[in-house]
C-alpha cells in the first residue's frame, strides 16, 4: 500500500480545492529515472501497474465464478470538461481483460431515468460481482451540473449529499470497493485542450461548443465540487483529488490508487471443488488421437 492515498485523500474538515495545484505531482518518487524523463518513467510505471491490475482482476473474476465472494471494484471519475477521464481510462485499463470490465458514461438522464430517483440509474449500472467497473461521471452530476444550473430546487439537491453517502455506505457493506477520483485541471489547461481539439481534425468529434458556455460557470463548478468533495468524503468511501494538468502524472496516480484498492480487496483464486489427482488421472487416460 502506497502513501499516495493519504496524500490525495480529501479530509472533509480542512480540504480546500483551490489550494490544490493542478500541475502538482504529490507522491512522485524522487529517483534518477523520474528526474531524467518523468513521462517515460510514468509510461513504464503504468504498464507495470497494469500487469498487477490484470492479476488482481483475474483473481477477482475467478473468485466470483466459484460464488465465494461478493466483491467488486468501481473506479468513479469526475472532472471539469477536458479533464481527461477518457484518456485516464485508456491508459489505466489497457492491460485488463475486457470480459471483466464494465465501463459506463453518464450523460443527461433519459425520459425513463427521469421517472425514477436520481440514484436509480446509478445502481443499475454498478459492476457485477467479480467485475471491475468504471464510471465516467456519476451520481455526483446531481450535485454538480444540477446545482450549477438550478435544474432542481436547492431544497432538493441539498439533500442529495446525505443520500449519496447512505447509498455508497450500503454498497460498501454489500461488497463494493469504490475509488472516487476527481481529475483536477486548471482553467489554462482546459483552454489549451479545447484549442488542441480545434487544431486537429481528428479531434473535432471531441469538441462541444457547449463546453465554452460551461467555462463561464467555472467558479460555480469549483464551489459545487468543493461541497461535493468535502460533504461526501467518508472513511469508507473517501474522495481523492488528482492534479491532472500533467497527463503522465494523472495516469500514474490513478493507476496507483486503483492498484492499492484492489490489493486491499486481496482476491484469491478459489480452491478446486473436485479431486485434483483423480481428474489428472482421467485426463492422462484420454486417447491422444482425439
PDB file of C-alpha atoms in Angstrom:
ATOM      1  CA  UNK A   1       0.000   0.000   0.000  1.00  0.00           C
ATOM      2  CA  UNK A   2       1.491   3.358  -1.007  1.00  0.00           C
ATOM      3  CA  UNK A   3       1.308   6.722   0.761  1.00  0.00           C
ATOM      4  CA  UNK A   4      -0.367   8.249  -2.275  1.00  0.00           C
ATOM      5  CA  UNK A   5      -3.815   7.584  -0.824  1.00  0.00           C
ATOM      6  CA  UNK A   6      -3.031   9.710   2.216  1.00  0.00           C
ATOM      7  CA  UNK A   7      -1.559  12.497   0.091  1.00  0.00           C
ATOM      8  CA  UNK A   8      -4.518  12.727  -2.297  1.00  0.00           C
ATOM      9  CA  UNK A   9      -7.416  11.880   0.034  1.00  0.00           C
ATOM     10  CA  UNK A  10      -9.871  14.636   0.882  1.00  0.00           C
ATOM     11  CA  UNK A  11     -10.115  15.481   4.570  1.00  0.00           C
ATOM     12  CA  UNK A  12     -13.637  16.802   4.984  1.00  0.00           C
ATOM     13  CA  UNK A  13     -12.817  19.282   7.734  1.00  0.00           C
ATOM     14  CA  UNK A  14      -9.837  21.032   6.175  1.00  0.00           C
ATOM     15  CA  UNK A  15      -9.716  20.388   2.433  1.00  0.00           C
ATOM     16  CA  UNK A  16      -9.668  23.317   0.009  1.00  0.00           C
ATOM     17  CA  UNK A  17      -9.843  22.578  -3.698  1.00  0.00           C
ATOM     18  CA  UNK A  18      -8.441  26.000  -4.551  1.00  0.00           C
ATOM     19  CA  UNK A  19      -5.265  25.081  -2.663  1.00  0.00           C
ATOM     20  CA  UNK A  20      -4.560  22.045  -4.859  1.00  0.00           C
ATOM     21  CA  UNK A  21      -2.017  22.767  -7.592  1.00  0.00           C
ATOM     22  CA  UNK A  22      -3.333  21.194 -10.838  1.00  0.00           C
ATOM     23  CA  UNK A  23       0.266  20.853 -12.030  1.00  0.00           C
ATOM     24  CA  UNK A  24       1.469  19.309  -8.791  1.00  0.00           C
ATOM     25  CA  UNK A  25       2.949  15.819  -8.514  1.00  0.00           C
ATOM     26  CA  UNK A  26       2.411  14.711  -4.903  1.00  0.00           C
ATOM     27  CA  UNK A  27       3.817  11.310  -4.041  1.00  0.00           C
ATOM     28  CA  UNK A  28       6.021  11.117  -7.115  1.00  0.00           C
ATOM     29  CA  UNK A  29       9.162   9.073  -6.345  1.00  0.00           C
ATOM     30  CA  UNK A  30      12.372  11.053  -6.079  1.00  0.00           C
ATOM     31  CA  UNK A  31      14.554   8.956  -8.344  1.00  0.00           C
ATOM     32  CA  UNK A  32      17.078   9.461 -11.118  1.00  0.00           C
ATOM     33  CA  UNK A  33      14.732   7.932 -13.673  1.00  0.00           C
ATOM     34  CA  UNK A  34      11.930  10.321 -12.748  1.00  0.00           C
ATOM     35  CA  UNK A  35      14.190  13.351 -12.841  1.00  0.00           C
ATOM     36  CA  UNK A  36      15.677  12.337 -16.197  1.00  0.00           C
ATOM     37  CA  UNK A  37      12.418  11.728 -18.068  1.00  0.00           C
ATOM     38  CA  UNK A  38       9.243  11.705 -15.964  1.00  0.00           C
ATOM     39  CA  UNK A  39       6.980  10.941 -18.917  1.00  0.00           C
ATOM     40  CA  UNK A  40       8.965   7.864 -19.933  1.00  0.00           C
ATOM     41  CA  UNK A  41       9.164   6.729 -16.322  1.00  0.00           C
ATOM     42  CA  UNK A  42       5.403   7.128 -15.907  1.00  0.00           C
ATOM     43  CA  UNK A  43       4.666   5.095 -19.058  1.00  0.00           C
ATOM     44  CA  UNK A  44       6.776   2.223 -17.760  1.00  0.00           C
ATOM     45  CA  UNK A  45       5.312   2.507 -14.261  1.00  0.00           C
ATOM     46  CA  UNK A  46       1.724   2.485 -15.525  1.00  0.00           C
ATOM     47  CA  UNK A  47       2.492  -0.532 -17.704  1.00  0.00           C
ATOM     48  CA  UNK A  48       3.965  -2.356 -14.718  1.00  0.00           C
ATOM     49  CA  UNK A  49       0.996  -1.445 -12.531  1.00  0.00           C
ATOM     50  CA  UNK A  50      -1.258  -2.646 -15.338  1.00  0.00           C
ATOM     51  CA  UNK A  51       0.278  -6.099 -15.055  1.00  0.00           C
ATOM     52  CA  UNK A  52      -0.542  -6.111 -11.346  1.00  0.00           C
ATOM     53  CA  UNK A  53      -4.070  -4.907 -12.024  1.00  0.00           C
ATOM     54  CA  UNK A  54      -4.605  -7.677 -14.546  1.00  0.00           C
ATOM     55  CA  UNK A  55      -3.505 -10.277 -11.991  1.00  0.00           C
ATOM     56  CA  UNK A  56      -5.839  -8.885  -9.343  1.00  0.00           C
ATOM     57  CA  UNK A  57      -8.663  -8.720 -11.880  1.00  0.00           C
ATOM     58  CA  UNK A  58      -8.268 -12.368 -12.829  1.00  0.00           C
ATOM     59  CA  UNK A  59      -8.357 -13.433  -9.180  1.00  0.00           C
ATOM     60  CA  UNK A  60     -11.416 -11.281  -8.523  1.00  0.00           C
ATOM     61  CA  UNK A  61     -13.206 -12.727 -11.555  1.00  0.00           C
ATOM     62  CA  UNK A  62     -12.227 -16.296 -10.683  1.00  0.00           C
ATOM     63  CA  UNK A  63     -13.380 -15.979  -7.082  1.00  0.00           C
ATOM     64  CA  UNK A  64     -16.792 -14.765  -8.249  1.00  0.00           C
ATOM     65  CA  UNK A  65     -17.123 -17.729 -10.597  1.00  0.00           C
ATOM     66  CA  UNK A  66     -16.997 -20.014  -7.579  1.00  0.00           C
ATOM     67  CA  UNK A  67     -19.624 -17.917  -5.788  1.00  0.00           C
ATOM     68  CA  UNK A  68     -17.228 -17.426  -2.894  1.00  0.00           C
ATOM     69  CA  UNK A  69     -17.199 -13.630  -2.905  1.00  0.00           C
ATOM     70  CA  UNK A  70     -19.435 -10.580  -3.168  1.00  0.00           C
ATOM     71  CA  UNK A  71     -16.540  -8.283  -4.010  1.00  0.00           C
ATOM     72  CA  UNK A  72     -16.442  -5.875  -6.946  1.00  0.00           C
ATOM     73  CA  UNK A  73     -14.451  -2.722  -7.647  1.00  0.00           C
ATOM     74  CA  UNK A  74     -15.558   0.576  -9.166  1.00  0.00           C
ATOM     75  CA  UNK A  75     -13.405   3.478 -10.320  1.00  0.00           C
ATOM     76  CA  UNK A  76     -15.503   6.645 -10.368  1.00  0.00           C
ATOM     77  CA  UNK A  77     -14.111   9.598 -12.333  1.00  0.00           C
ATOM     78  CA  UNK A  78     -15.288  13.205 -12.199  1.00  0.00           C
ATOM     79  CA  UNK A  79     -13.688  16.240 -13.820  1.00  0.00           C
ATOM     80  CA  UNK A  80     -14.346  19.521 -15.500  1.00  0.00           C
ATOM     81  CA  UNK A  81     -14.753  19.379 -19.285  1.00  0.00           C
ATOM     82  CA  UNK A  82     -11.475  18.239 -20.921  1.00  0.00           C
ATOM     83  CA  UNK A  83     -10.362  16.883 -17.574  1.00  0.00           C
ATOM     84  CA  UNK A  84      -9.000  13.679 -19.114  1.00  0.00           C
ATOM     85  CA  UNK A  85     -11.431  10.997 -17.989  1.00  0.00           C
ATOM     86  CA  UNK A  86     -11.343   9.066 -21.284  1.00  0.00           C
ATOM     87  CA  UNK A  87      -7.566   9.263 -21.546  1.00  0.00           C
ATOM     88  CA  UNK A  88      -7.189   8.028 -17.993  1.00  0.00           C
ATOM     89  CA  UNK A  89      -9.387   5.008 -18.658  1.00  0.00           C
ATOM     90  CA  UNK A  90      -7.492   4.129 -21.849  1.00  0.00           C
ATOM     91  CA  UNK A  91      -4.169   4.263 -20.025  1.00  0.00           C
ATOM     92  CA  UNK A  92      -5.054   2.610 -16.726  1.00  0.00           C
ATOM     93  CA  UNK A  93      -7.224  -0.186 -18.142  1.00  0.00           C
ATOM     94  CA  UNK A  94      -5.073  -1.016 -21.169  1.00  0.00           C
ATOM     95  CA  UNK A  95      -3.885  -4.335 -19.767  1.00  0.00           C
ATOM     96  CA  UNK A  96      -7.121  -5.591 -18.234  1.00  0.00           C
ATOM     97  CA  UNK A  97      -9.335  -8.279 -19.715  1.00  0.00           C
ATOM     98  CA  UNK A  98     -12.369  -6.545 -21.272  1.00  0.00           C
ATOM     99  CA  UNK A  99     -14.531  -9.507 -20.251  1.00  0.00           C
ATOM    100  CA  UNK A 100     -14.315  -8.437 -16.618  1.00  0.00           C
ATOM    101  CA  UNK A 101     -14.568  -4.667 -17.115  1.00  0.00           C
ATOM    102  CA  UNK A 102     -17.803  -2.682 -17.205  1.00  0.00           C
ATOM    103  CA  UNK A 103     -17.487   0.965 -18.329  1.00  0.00           C
ATOM    104  CA  UNK A 104     -20.404   3.375 -18.164  1.00  0.00           C
ATOM    105  CA  UNK A 105     -20.614   7.020 -19.245  1.00  0.00           C
ATOM    106  CA  UNK A 106     -23.418   9.078 -17.768  1.00  0.00           C
ATOM    107  CA  UNK A 107     -24.997  11.893 -19.738  1.00  0.00           C
ATOM    108  CA  UNK A 108     -28.256  13.760 -19.192  1.00  0.00           C
ATOM    109  CA  UNK A 109     -30.904  11.393 -17.812  1.00  0.00           C
ATOM    110  CA  UNK A 110     -33.247   9.751 -20.289  1.00  0.00           C
ATOM    111  CA  UNK A 111     -37.017  10.073 -20.083  1.00  0.00           C
ATOM    112  CA  UNK A 112     -37.153   6.690 -18.351  1.00  0.00           C
ATOM    113  CA  UNK A 113     -34.468   7.691 -15.844  1.00  0.00           C
ATOM    114  CA  UNK A 114     -36.289  10.931 -15.037  1.00  0.00           C
ATOM    115  CA  UNK A 115     -39.238   8.881 -13.817  1.00  0.00           C
ATOM    116  CA  UNK A 116     -37.082   7.447 -11.006  1.00  0.00           C
ATOM    117  CA  UNK A 117     -34.938   8.661  -8.125  1.00  0.00           C
ATOM    118  CA  UNK A 118     -31.583  10.079  -9.289  1.00  0.00           C
ATOM    119  CA  UNK A 119     -29.732   7.059  -7.885  1.00  0.00           C
ATOM    120  CA  UNK A 120     -31.839   4.547  -9.824  1.00  0.00           C
ATOM    121  CA  UNK A 121     -29.707   4.614 -12.956  1.00  0.00           C
ATOM    122  CA  UNK A 122     -26.527   4.543 -10.885  1.00  0.00           C
ATOM    123  CA  UNK A 123     -27.485   1.398  -9.000  1.00  0.00           C
ATOM    124  CA  UNK A 124     -28.465  -0.344 -12.243  1.00  0.00           C
ATOM    125  CA  UNK A 125     -25.005   0.386 -13.692  1.00  0.00           C
ATOM    126  CA  UNK A 126     -22.919  -0.912 -10.791  1.00  0.00           C
ATOM    127  CA  UNK A 127     -20.467  -3.657 -11.791  1.00  0.00           C
ATOM    128  CA  UNK A 128     -21.402  -7.272 -11.276  1.00  0.00           C
ATOM    129  CA  UNK A 129     -19.746  -9.341  -8.586  1.00  0.00           C
ATOM    130  CA  UNK A 130     -16.190 -10.179  -9.608  1.00  0.00           C
ATOM    131  CA  UNK A 131     -16.009  -7.337 -12.131  1.00  0.00           C
ATOM    132  CA  UNK A 132     -14.182  -4.025 -12.257  1.00  0.00           C
ATOM    133  CA  UNK A 133     -16.309  -1.042 -13.236  1.00  0.00           C
ATOM    134  CA  UNK A 134     -15.598   2.481 -14.465  1.00  0.00           C
ATOM    135  CA  UNK A 135     -17.969   5.416 -14.166  1.00  0.00           C
ATOM    136  CA  UNK A 136     -17.291   8.363 -16.476  1.00  0.00           C
ATOM    137  CA  UNK A 137     -19.300  10.898 -14.470  1.00  0.00           C
ATOM    138  CA  UNK A 138     -21.657   9.556 -11.853  1.00  0.00           C
ATOM    139  CA  UNK A 139     -24.252  10.293  -9.189  1.00  0.00           C
ATOM    140  CA  UNK A 140     -22.260  13.434  -8.429  1.00  0.00           C
ATOM    141  CA  UNK A 141     -23.598  15.118 -11.542  1.00  0.00           C
ATOM    142  CA  UNK A 142     -26.771  15.555  -9.484  1.00  0.00           C
ATOM    143  CA  UNK A 143     -24.953  17.854  -7.053  1.00  0.00           C
ATOM    144  CA  UNK A 144     -22.697  19.431  -9.700  1.00  0.00           C
ATOM    145  CA  UNK A 145     -24.350  20.337 -13.010  1.00  0.00           C
ATOM    146  CA  UNK A 146     -27.804  20.127 -11.403  1.00  0.00           C
ATOM    147  CA  UNK A 147     -26.716  22.565  -8.709  1.00  0.00           C
ATOM    148  CA  UNK A 148     -24.876  24.940 -11.026  1.00  0.00           C
ATOM    149  CA  UNK A 149     -27.749  25.163 -13.499  1.00  0.00           C
ATOM    150  CA  UNK A 150     -30.520  25.078 -10.926  1.00  0.00           C
ATOM    151  CA  UNK A 151     -32.192  22.095 -12.594  1.00  0.00           C
ATOM    152  CA  UNK A 152     -33.975  21.267  -9.352  1.00  0.00           C
ATOM    153  CA  UNK A 153     -34.685  23.480  -6.309  1.00  0.00           C
ATOM    154  CA  UNK A 154     -31.945  23.880  -3.704  1.00  0.00           C
ATOM    155  CA  UNK A 155     -34.008  22.093  -1.068  1.00  0.00           C
ATOM    156  CA  UNK A 156     -33.878  19.049  -3.370  1.00  0.00           C
ATOM    157  CA  UNK A 157     -30.237  18.934  -4.429  1.00  0.00           C
ATOM    158  CA  UNK A 158     -29.009  19.930  -0.965  1.00  0.00           C
ATOM    159  CA  UNK A 159     -30.430  16.682   0.439  1.00  0.00           C
ATOM    160  CA  UNK A 160     -28.601  14.566  -2.089  1.00  0.00           C
ATOM    161  CA  UNK A 161     -25.228  14.658  -0.337  1.00  0.00           C
ATOM    162  CA  UNK A 162     -26.558  12.569   2.535  1.00  0.00           C
ATOM    163  CA  UNK A 163     -28.487  10.364   0.141  1.00  0.00           C
ATOM    164  CA  UNK A 164     -25.287   9.704  -1.794  1.00  0.00           C
ATOM    165  CA  UNK A 165     -23.381   8.946   1.415  1.00  0.00           C
ATOM    166  CA  UNK A 166     -26.046   6.483   2.536  1.00  0.00           C
ATOM    167  CA  UNK A 167     -26.084   4.832  -0.893  1.00  0.00           C
ATOM    168  CA  UNK A 168     -22.297   4.455  -1.013  1.00  0.00           C
ATOM    169  CA  UNK A 169     -22.176   3.115   2.553  1.00  0.00           C
ATOM    170  CA  UNK A 170     -24.787   0.495   1.719  1.00  0.00           C
ATOM    171  CA  UNK A 171     -22.859  -0.546  -1.395  1.00  0.00           C
ATOM    172  CA  UNK A 172     -19.615  -0.821   0.564  1.00  0.00           C
ATOM    173  CA  UNK A 173     -21.356  -3.103   3.052  1.00  0.00           C
ATOM    174  CA  UNK A 174     -22.568  -5.172   0.088  1.00  0.00           C
ATOM    175  CA  UNK A 175     -19.027  -5.767  -1.176  1.00  0.00           C
ATOM    176  CA  UNK A 176     -18.299  -2.781  -3.438  1.00  0.00           C
ATOM    177  CA  UNK A 177     -14.861  -1.166  -3.254  1.00  0.00           C
ATOM    178  CA  UNK A 178     -15.307   2.367  -4.560  1.00  0.00           C
ATOM    179  CA  UNK A 179     -12.408   4.530  -5.726  1.00  0.00           C
ATOM    180  CA  UNK A 180     -13.654   8.098  -6.215  1.00  0.00           C
ATOM    181  CA  UNK A 181     -11.288  10.341  -8.147  1.00  0.00           C
ATOM    182  CA  UNK A 182     -11.626  13.956  -9.216  1.00  0.00           C
ATOM    183  CA  UNK A 183      -9.200  14.890 -12.004  1.00  0.00           C
ATOM    184  CA  UNK A 184      -8.311  18.485 -11.171  1.00  0.00           C
ATOM    185  CA  UNK A 185      -7.234  20.678 -14.091  1.00  0.00           C
ATOM    186  CA  UNK A 186      -6.590  24.408 -14.317  1.00  0.00           C
ATOM    187  CA  UNK A 187      -8.607  26.782 -16.497  1.00  0.00           C
ATOM    188  CA  UNK A 188      -5.448  27.436 -18.522  1.00  0.00           C
ATOM    189  CA  UNK A 189      -5.036  23.738 -19.253  1.00  0.00           C
ATOM    190  CA  UNK A 190      -8.687  23.384 -20.184  1.00  0.00           C
ATOM    191  CA  UNK A 191      -8.366  26.287 -22.623  1.00  0.00           C
ATOM    192  CA  UNK A 192      -5.323  24.688 -24.260  1.00  0.00           C
ATOM    193  CA  UNK A 193      -7.039  21.317 -24.580  1.00  0.00           C
ATOM    194  CA  UNK A 194     -10.042  22.954 -26.221  1.00  0.00           C
ATOM    195  CA  UNK A 195      -7.717  24.669 -28.696  1.00  0.00           C
ATOM    196  CA  UNK A 196      -5.917  21.380 -29.353  1.00  0.00           C
ATOM    197  CA  UNK A 197      -9.215  19.819 -30.359  1.00  0.00           C
ATOM    198  CA  UNK A 198      -9.882  22.641 -32.800  1.00  0.00           C
ATOM    199  CA  UNK A 199      -6.384  22.388 -34.292  1.00  0.00           C
ATOM    200  CA  UNK A 200      -6.668  18.674 -35.078  1.00  0.00           C
ATOM    201  CA  UNK A 201      -9.388  17.459 -37.490  1.00  0.00           C
ATOM    202  CA  UNK A 202      -9.192  14.007 -35.907  1.00  0.00           C
ATOM    203  CA  UNK A 203     -10.362  15.567 -32.646  1.00  0.00           C
ATOM    204  CA  UNK A 204     -13.238  17.667 -33.963  1.00  0.00           C
ATOM    205  CA  UNK A 205     -15.625  14.975 -32.787  1.00  0.00           C
ATOM    206  CA  UNK A 206     -14.449  15.591 -29.222  1.00  0.00           C
ATOM    207  CA  UNK A 207     -15.224  19.296 -29.359  1.00  0.00           C
ATOM    208  CA  UNK A 208     -18.510  20.502 -27.925  1.00  0.00           C
ATOM    209  CA  UNK A 209     -19.368  24.212 -28.322  1.00  0.00           C
ATOM    210  CA  UNK A 210     -21.302  23.894 -25.081  1.00  0.00           C
ATOM    211  CA  UNK A 211     -18.016  23.399 -23.224  1.00  0.00           C
ATOM    212  CA  UNK A 212     -17.207  27.056 -23.844  1.00  0.00           C
ATOM    213  CA  UNK A 213     -20.551  28.083 -22.367  1.00  0.00           C
ATOM    214  CA  UNK A 214     -19.888  25.912 -19.320  1.00  0.00           C
ATOM    215  CA  UNK A 215     -16.477  27.557 -18.954  1.00  0.00           C
ATOM    216  CA  UNK A 216     -18.253  30.784 -17.988  1.00  0.00           C
ATOM    217  CA  UNK A 217     -19.505  28.958 -14.896  1.00  0.00           C
ATOM    218  CA  UNK A 218     -16.041  27.803 -13.804  1.00  0.00           C
ATOM    219  CA  UNK A 219     -16.226  29.392 -10.349  1.00  0.00           C
ATOM    220  CA  UNK A 220     -19.700  27.969  -9.758  1.00  0.00           C
ATOM    221  CA  UNK A 221     -18.453  24.497 -10.615  1.00  0.00           C
ATOM    222  CA  UNK A 222     -15.446  24.852  -8.325  1.00  0.00           C
ATOM    223  CA  UNK A 223     -17.786  25.782  -5.494  1.00  0.00           C
ATOM    224  CA  UNK A 224     -20.016  22.800  -6.290  1.00  0.00           C
ATOM    225  CA  UNK A 225     -17.018  20.461  -6.373  1.00  0.00           C
ATOM    226  CA  UNK A 226     -15.786  21.829  -3.060  1.00  0.00           C
ATOM    227  CA  UNK A 227     -19.112  20.948  -1.463  1.00  0.00           C
ATOM    228  CA  UNK A 228     -19.342  17.508  -3.053  1.00  0.00           C
ATOM    229  CA  UNK A 229     -15.780  16.580  -2.149  1.00  0.00           C
ATOM    230  CA  UNK A 230     -15.963  17.650   1.474  1.00  0.00           C
ATOM    231  CA  UNK A 231     -19.513  16.523   2.209  1.00  0.00           C
ATOM    232  CA  UNK A 232     -19.137  13.127   0.549  1.00  0.00           C
ATOM    233  CA  UNK A 233     -15.606  12.108   1.536  1.00  0.00           C
ATOM    234  CA  UNK A 234     -16.137   9.479   4.208  1.00  0.00           C
ATOM    235  CA  UNK A 235     -13.907   6.980   5.956  1.00  0.00           C
ATOM    236  CA  UNK A 236     -15.411   4.113   3.993  1.00  0.00           C
ATOM    237  CA  UNK A 237     -15.562   5.966   0.666  1.00  0.00           C
ATOM    238  CA  UNK A 238     -13.053   8.835   0.557  1.00  0.00           C
ATOM    239  CA  UNK A 239     -12.554  11.201  -2.345  1.00  0.00           C
ATOM    240  CA  UNK A 240      -9.144  11.551  -3.999  1.00  0.00           C
ATOM    241  CA  UNK A 241      -8.177  14.699  -5.904  1.00  0.00           C
ATOM    242  CA  UNK A 242      -5.548  14.017  -8.567  1.00  0.00           C
ATOM    243  CA  UNK A 243      -3.733  17.000 -10.112  1.00  0.00           C
ATOM    244  CA  UNK A 244      -4.359  16.404 -13.811  1.00  0.00           C
ATOM    245  CA  UNK A 245      -2.648  19.101 -15.863  1.00  0.00           C
ATOM    246  CA  UNK A 246       0.242  16.684 -16.382  1.00  0.00           C
ATOM    247  CA  UNK A 247      -1.302  13.672 -18.107  1.00  0.00           C
ATOM    248  CA  UNK A 248       1.590  11.361 -17.320  1.00  0.00           C
ATOM    249  CA  UNK A 249       1.267  12.072 -13.581  1.00  0.00           C
ATOM    250  CA  UNK A 250      -2.522  11.731 -13.730  1.00  0.00           C
ATOM    251  CA  UNK A 251      -2.283   8.266 -15.291  1.00  0.00           C
ATOM    252  CA  UNK A 252       0.309   7.070 -12.788  1.00  0.00           C
ATOM    253  CA  UNK A 253      -1.615   8.423  -9.788  1.00  0.00           C
ATOM    254  CA  UNK A 254      -4.961   6.907 -10.799  1.00  0.00           C
ATOM    255  CA  UNK A 255      -3.361   3.573 -11.680  1.00  0.00           C
ATOM    256  CA  UNK A 256      -1.643   3.536  -8.296  1.00  0.00           C
ATOM    257  CA  UNK A 257      -4.845   4.361  -6.406  1.00  0.00           C
ATOM    258  CA  UNK A 258      -6.716   1.584  -8.224  1.00  0.00           C
ATOM    259  CA  UNK A 259      -3.893  -0.902  -7.659  1.00  0.00           C
ATOM    260  CA  UNK A 260      -3.857  -0.099  -3.943  1.00  0.00           C
ATOM    261  CA  UNK A 261      -7.619  -0.560  -3.726  1.00  0.00           C
ATOM    262  CA  UNK A 262      -7.503  -3.945  -5.448  1.00  0.00           C
ATOM    263  CA  UNK A 263      -4.595  -5.046  -3.275  1.00  0.00           C
ATOM    264  CA  UNK A 264      -6.725  -4.230  -0.226  1.00  0.00           C
ATOM    265  CA  UNK A 265      -9.517  -6.412  -1.619  1.00  0.00           C
ATOM    266  CA  UNK A 266      -6.864  -9.122  -1.932  1.00  0.00           C
ATOM    267  CA  UNK A 267      -8.848 -11.553  -4.067  1.00  0.00           C
ATOM    268  CA  UNK A 268      -7.603 -15.108  -4.206  1.00  0.00           C
ATOM    269  CA  UNK A 269      -8.042 -17.984  -6.588  1.00  0.00           C
ATOM    270  CA  UNK A 270     -10.773 -20.358  -5.390  1.00  0.00           C
ATOM    271  CA  UNK A 271      -9.773 -23.891  -4.391  1.00  0.00           C
ATOM    272  CA  UNK A 272     -10.766 -26.792  -6.585  1.00  0.00           C
ATOM    273  CA  UNK A 273     -14.204 -28.240  -5.896  1.00  0.00           C
ATOM    274  CA  UNK A 274     -13.086 -31.614  -7.302  1.00  0.00           C
ATOM    275  CA  UNK A 275     -10.334 -34.097  -6.537  1.00  0.00           C
ATOM    276  CA  UNK A 276      -7.314 -32.843  -8.485  1.00  0.00           C
ATOM    277  CA  UNK A 277      -5.438 -36.150  -8.580  1.00  0.00           C
ATOM    278  CA  UNK A 278      -8.481 -38.051  -9.781  1.00  0.00           C
ATOM    279  CA  UNK A 279      -9.019 -35.592 -12.605  1.00  0.00           C
ATOM    280  CA  UNK A 280      -5.335 -35.686 -13.519  1.00  0.00           C
ATOM    281  CA  UNK A 281      -5.522 -39.439 -13.947  1.00  0.00           C
ATOM    282  CA  UNK A 282      -8.694 -39.177 -16.031  1.00  0.00           C
ATOM    283  CA  UNK A 283      -7.055 -36.643 -18.345  1.00  0.00           C
ATOM    284  CA  UNK A 284      -3.920 -38.773 -18.722  1.00  0.00           C
ATOM    285  CA  UNK A 285      -6.118 -41.709 -19.673  1.00  0.00           C
ATOM    286  CA  UNK A 286      -7.645 -39.846 -22.581  1.00  0.00           C
ATOM    287  CA  UNK A 287      -6.719 -41.036 -26.049  1.00  0.00           C
ATOM    288  CA  UNK A 288      -4.070 -38.798 -27.614  1.00  0.00           C
ATOM    289  CA  UNK A 289      -5.611 -39.226 -31.018  1.00  0.00           C
ATOM    290  CA  UNK A 290      -8.825 -37.401 -30.237  1.00  0.00           C
TER     291      UNK A 290
END
